[in-house]
Tab-separated table of C-alpha atoms in Angstrom:
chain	number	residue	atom	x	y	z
A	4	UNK	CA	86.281	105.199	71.392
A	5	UNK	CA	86.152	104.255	74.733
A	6	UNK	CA	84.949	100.925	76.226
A	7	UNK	CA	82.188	101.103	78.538
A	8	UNK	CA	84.396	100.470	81.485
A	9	UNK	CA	86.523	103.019	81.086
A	10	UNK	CA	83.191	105.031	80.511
A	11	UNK	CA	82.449	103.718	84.180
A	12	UNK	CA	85.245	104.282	85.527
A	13	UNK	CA	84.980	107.975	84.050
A	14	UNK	CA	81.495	107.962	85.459
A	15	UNK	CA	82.747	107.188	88.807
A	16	UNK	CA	85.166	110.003	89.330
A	17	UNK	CA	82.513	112.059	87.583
A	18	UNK	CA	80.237	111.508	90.120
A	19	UNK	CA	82.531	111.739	92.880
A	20	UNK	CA	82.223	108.022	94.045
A	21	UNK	CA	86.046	107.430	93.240
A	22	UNK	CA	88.469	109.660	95.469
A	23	UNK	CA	92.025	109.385	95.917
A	24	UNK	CA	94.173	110.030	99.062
A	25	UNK	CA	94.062	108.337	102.748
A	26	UNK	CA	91.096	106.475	103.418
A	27	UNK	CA	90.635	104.292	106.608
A	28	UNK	CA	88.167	101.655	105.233
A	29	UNK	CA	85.857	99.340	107.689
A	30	UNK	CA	88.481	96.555	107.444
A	31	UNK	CA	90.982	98.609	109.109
A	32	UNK	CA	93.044	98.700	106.047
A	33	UNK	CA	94.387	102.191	104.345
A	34	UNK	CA	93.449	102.755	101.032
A	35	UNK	CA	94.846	105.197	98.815
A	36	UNK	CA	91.358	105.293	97.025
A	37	UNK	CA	87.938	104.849	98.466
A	38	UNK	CA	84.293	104.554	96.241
A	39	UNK	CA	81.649	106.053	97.839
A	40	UNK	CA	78.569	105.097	96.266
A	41	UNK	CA	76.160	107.496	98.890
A	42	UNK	CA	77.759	109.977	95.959
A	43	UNK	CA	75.048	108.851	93.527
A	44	UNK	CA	72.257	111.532	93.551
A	45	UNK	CA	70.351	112.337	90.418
A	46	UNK	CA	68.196	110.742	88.610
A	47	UNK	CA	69.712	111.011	85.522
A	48	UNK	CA	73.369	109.281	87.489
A	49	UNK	CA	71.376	106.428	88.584
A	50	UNK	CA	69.775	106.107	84.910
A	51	UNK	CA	73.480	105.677	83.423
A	52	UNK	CA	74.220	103.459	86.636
A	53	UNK	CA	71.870	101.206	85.266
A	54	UNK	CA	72.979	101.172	82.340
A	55	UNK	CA	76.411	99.652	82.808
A	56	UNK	CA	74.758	96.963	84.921
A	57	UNK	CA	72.885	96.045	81.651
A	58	UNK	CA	76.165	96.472	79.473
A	59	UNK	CA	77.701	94.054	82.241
A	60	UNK	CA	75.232	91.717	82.534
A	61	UNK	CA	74.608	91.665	78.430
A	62	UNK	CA	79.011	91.094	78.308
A	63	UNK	CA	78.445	88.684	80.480
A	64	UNK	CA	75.706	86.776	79.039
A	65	UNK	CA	73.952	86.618	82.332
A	66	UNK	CA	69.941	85.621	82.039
A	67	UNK	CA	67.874	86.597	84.809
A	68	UNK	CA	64.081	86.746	85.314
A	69	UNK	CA	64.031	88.951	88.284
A	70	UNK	CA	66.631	91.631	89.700
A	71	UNK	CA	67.225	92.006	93.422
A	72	UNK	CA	68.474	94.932	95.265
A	73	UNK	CA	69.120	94.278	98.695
A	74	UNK	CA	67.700	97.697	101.102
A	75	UNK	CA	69.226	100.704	100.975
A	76	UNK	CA	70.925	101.494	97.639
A	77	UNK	CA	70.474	98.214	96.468
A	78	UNK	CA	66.730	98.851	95.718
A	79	UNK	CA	67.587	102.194	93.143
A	80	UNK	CA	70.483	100.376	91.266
A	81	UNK	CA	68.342	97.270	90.915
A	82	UNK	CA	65.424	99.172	89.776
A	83	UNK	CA	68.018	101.494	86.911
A	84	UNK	CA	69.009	98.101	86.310
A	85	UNK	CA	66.450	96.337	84.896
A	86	UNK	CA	64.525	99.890	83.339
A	87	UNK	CA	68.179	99.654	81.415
A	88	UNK	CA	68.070	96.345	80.889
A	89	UNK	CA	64.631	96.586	79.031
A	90	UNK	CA	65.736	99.955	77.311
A	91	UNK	CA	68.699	99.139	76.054
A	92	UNK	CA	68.449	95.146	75.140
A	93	UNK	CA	64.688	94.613	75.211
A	94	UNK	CA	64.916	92.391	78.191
A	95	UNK	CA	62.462	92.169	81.492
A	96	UNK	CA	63.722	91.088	84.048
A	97	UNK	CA	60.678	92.042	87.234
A	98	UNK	CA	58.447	88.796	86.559
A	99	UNK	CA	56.809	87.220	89.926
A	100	UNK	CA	59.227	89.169	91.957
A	101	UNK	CA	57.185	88.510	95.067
A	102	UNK	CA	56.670	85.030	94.705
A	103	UNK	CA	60.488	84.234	94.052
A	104	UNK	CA	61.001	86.601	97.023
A	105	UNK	CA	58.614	84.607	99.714
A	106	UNK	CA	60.099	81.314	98.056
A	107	UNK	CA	63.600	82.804	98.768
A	108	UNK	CA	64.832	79.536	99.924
A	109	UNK	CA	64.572	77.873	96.670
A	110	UNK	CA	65.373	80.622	94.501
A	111	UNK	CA	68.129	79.935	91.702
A	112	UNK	CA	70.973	82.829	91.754
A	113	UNK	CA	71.860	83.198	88.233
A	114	UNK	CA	74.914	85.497	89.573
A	115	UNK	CA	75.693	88.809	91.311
A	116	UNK	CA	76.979	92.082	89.653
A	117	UNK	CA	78.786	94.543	91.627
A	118	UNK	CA	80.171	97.870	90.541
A	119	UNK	CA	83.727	97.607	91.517
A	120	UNK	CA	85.806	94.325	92.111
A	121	UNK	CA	88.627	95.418	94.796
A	122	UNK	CA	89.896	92.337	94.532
A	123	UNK	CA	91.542	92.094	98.031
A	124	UNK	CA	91.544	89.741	99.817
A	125	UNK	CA	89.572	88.912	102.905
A	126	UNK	CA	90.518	89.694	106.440
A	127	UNK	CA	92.354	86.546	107.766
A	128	UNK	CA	92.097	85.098	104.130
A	129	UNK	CA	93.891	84.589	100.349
A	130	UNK	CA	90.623	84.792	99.091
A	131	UNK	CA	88.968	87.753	97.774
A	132	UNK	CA	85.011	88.469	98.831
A	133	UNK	CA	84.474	87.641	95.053
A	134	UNK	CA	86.429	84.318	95.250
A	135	UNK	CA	84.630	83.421	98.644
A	136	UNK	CA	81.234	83.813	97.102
A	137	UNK	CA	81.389	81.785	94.435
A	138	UNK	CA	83.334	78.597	97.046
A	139	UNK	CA	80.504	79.267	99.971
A	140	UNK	CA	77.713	79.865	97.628
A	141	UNK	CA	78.484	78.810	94.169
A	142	UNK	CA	77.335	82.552	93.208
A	143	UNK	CA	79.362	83.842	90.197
A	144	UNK	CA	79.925	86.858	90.827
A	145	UNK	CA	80.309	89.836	87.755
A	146	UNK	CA	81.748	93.435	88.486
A	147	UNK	CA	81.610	95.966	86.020
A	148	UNK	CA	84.767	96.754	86.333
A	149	UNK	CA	88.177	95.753	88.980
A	150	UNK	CA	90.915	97.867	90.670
A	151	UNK	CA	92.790	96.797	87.693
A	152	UNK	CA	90.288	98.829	85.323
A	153	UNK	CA	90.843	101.737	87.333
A	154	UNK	CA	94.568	101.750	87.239
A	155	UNK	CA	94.897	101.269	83.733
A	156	UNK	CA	92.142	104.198	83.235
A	157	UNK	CA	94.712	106.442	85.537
A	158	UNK	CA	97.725	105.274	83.456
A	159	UNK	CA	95.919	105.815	80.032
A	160	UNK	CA	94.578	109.427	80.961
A	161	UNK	CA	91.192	107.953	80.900
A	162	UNK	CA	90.551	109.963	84.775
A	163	UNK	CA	93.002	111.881	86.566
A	164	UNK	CA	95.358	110.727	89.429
A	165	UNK	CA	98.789	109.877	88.379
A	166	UNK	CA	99.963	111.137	91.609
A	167	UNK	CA	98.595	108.110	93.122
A	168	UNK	CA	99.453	105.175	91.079
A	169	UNK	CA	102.335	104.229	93.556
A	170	UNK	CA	100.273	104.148	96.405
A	171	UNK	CA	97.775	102.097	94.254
A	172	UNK	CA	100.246	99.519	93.119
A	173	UNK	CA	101.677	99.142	96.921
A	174	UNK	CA	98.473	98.494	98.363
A	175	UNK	CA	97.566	96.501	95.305
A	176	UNK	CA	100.357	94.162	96.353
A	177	UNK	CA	99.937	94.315	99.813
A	178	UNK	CA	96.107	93.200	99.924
């Protein structure tokens, strides 16, 4: 039986949000894999999306009254989020959301899930984004799964790509 991370990270190259091959990323960097999460486009993907944010969040122990999305895709995976969240554990989590949002200044972050932890580090930096989140802002911050994940997925025949576990581990190293 598989975990519900490598179920993710099944989901992912499913979905076609994990490639492999050359990718020139925003940083500048090249990446031998790239996650494209504009590849998320039913309803029914963005229903299971939700879903492993509730399986992370319920891992993780991680209470929150209210679930924020920031624009743009933020909005749908917060929304699967929480609809999972209540399927799946019984939990709400949309109470006052526009108070809390107008009072945004004094709003308590209970933490931050993200899909994928790359776990580089930051440009000019030994610190990854996840790392400098939690020293700026003291936001912990929970990913459903890390590069890590993937590679052991690729090495256990969870998803395909052998071919690129070399390229994987180099860059692992190198950022």
């Amino acid at each position: 039986i598989m975990t519900y991370k490598q179920q993710f990270i099944q989901f992912l190259a499913e979905c076609g949000v994990l490639k492999f091959g050359t990718f020139k990323l925003k940083s500048g960097r090249i990446a031998p894999y790239f996650l494209n999460s504009g590849e998320y486009k039913t309803g029914a993907q963005l229903k299971k999306l939700g879903e492993f944010y509730a399986d992370c969040m319920h891992d993780n122990g991680l209470q929150a009254d209210t679930l924020f999305g920031p624009a743009s895709n933020g909005v749908p995976r917060g929304l699967s989020a929480a609809l999972a969240l209540y399927e799946k554990y019984r939990r709400n989590a949309l109470k006052e959301v526009l108070p809390k949002l107008q009072g945004a200044a004094k709003v308590n972050v209970a933490g931050m899930v993200i899909t994928v932890d790359r776990m580089e580090k930051g440009l000019g930096s030994e610190r990854s984004a996840v790392q400098e989140a939690y020293l700026e802002h003291g936001v912990k911050v929970y990913s459903i799964v890390n590069r890590l994940d993937i590679l052991q997925a690729i090495e256990e025949g969870v998803i395909e790509g052998k071919e690129h576990v070399r390229a994987i581990r180099a860059y692992l190293k190198e950022y």
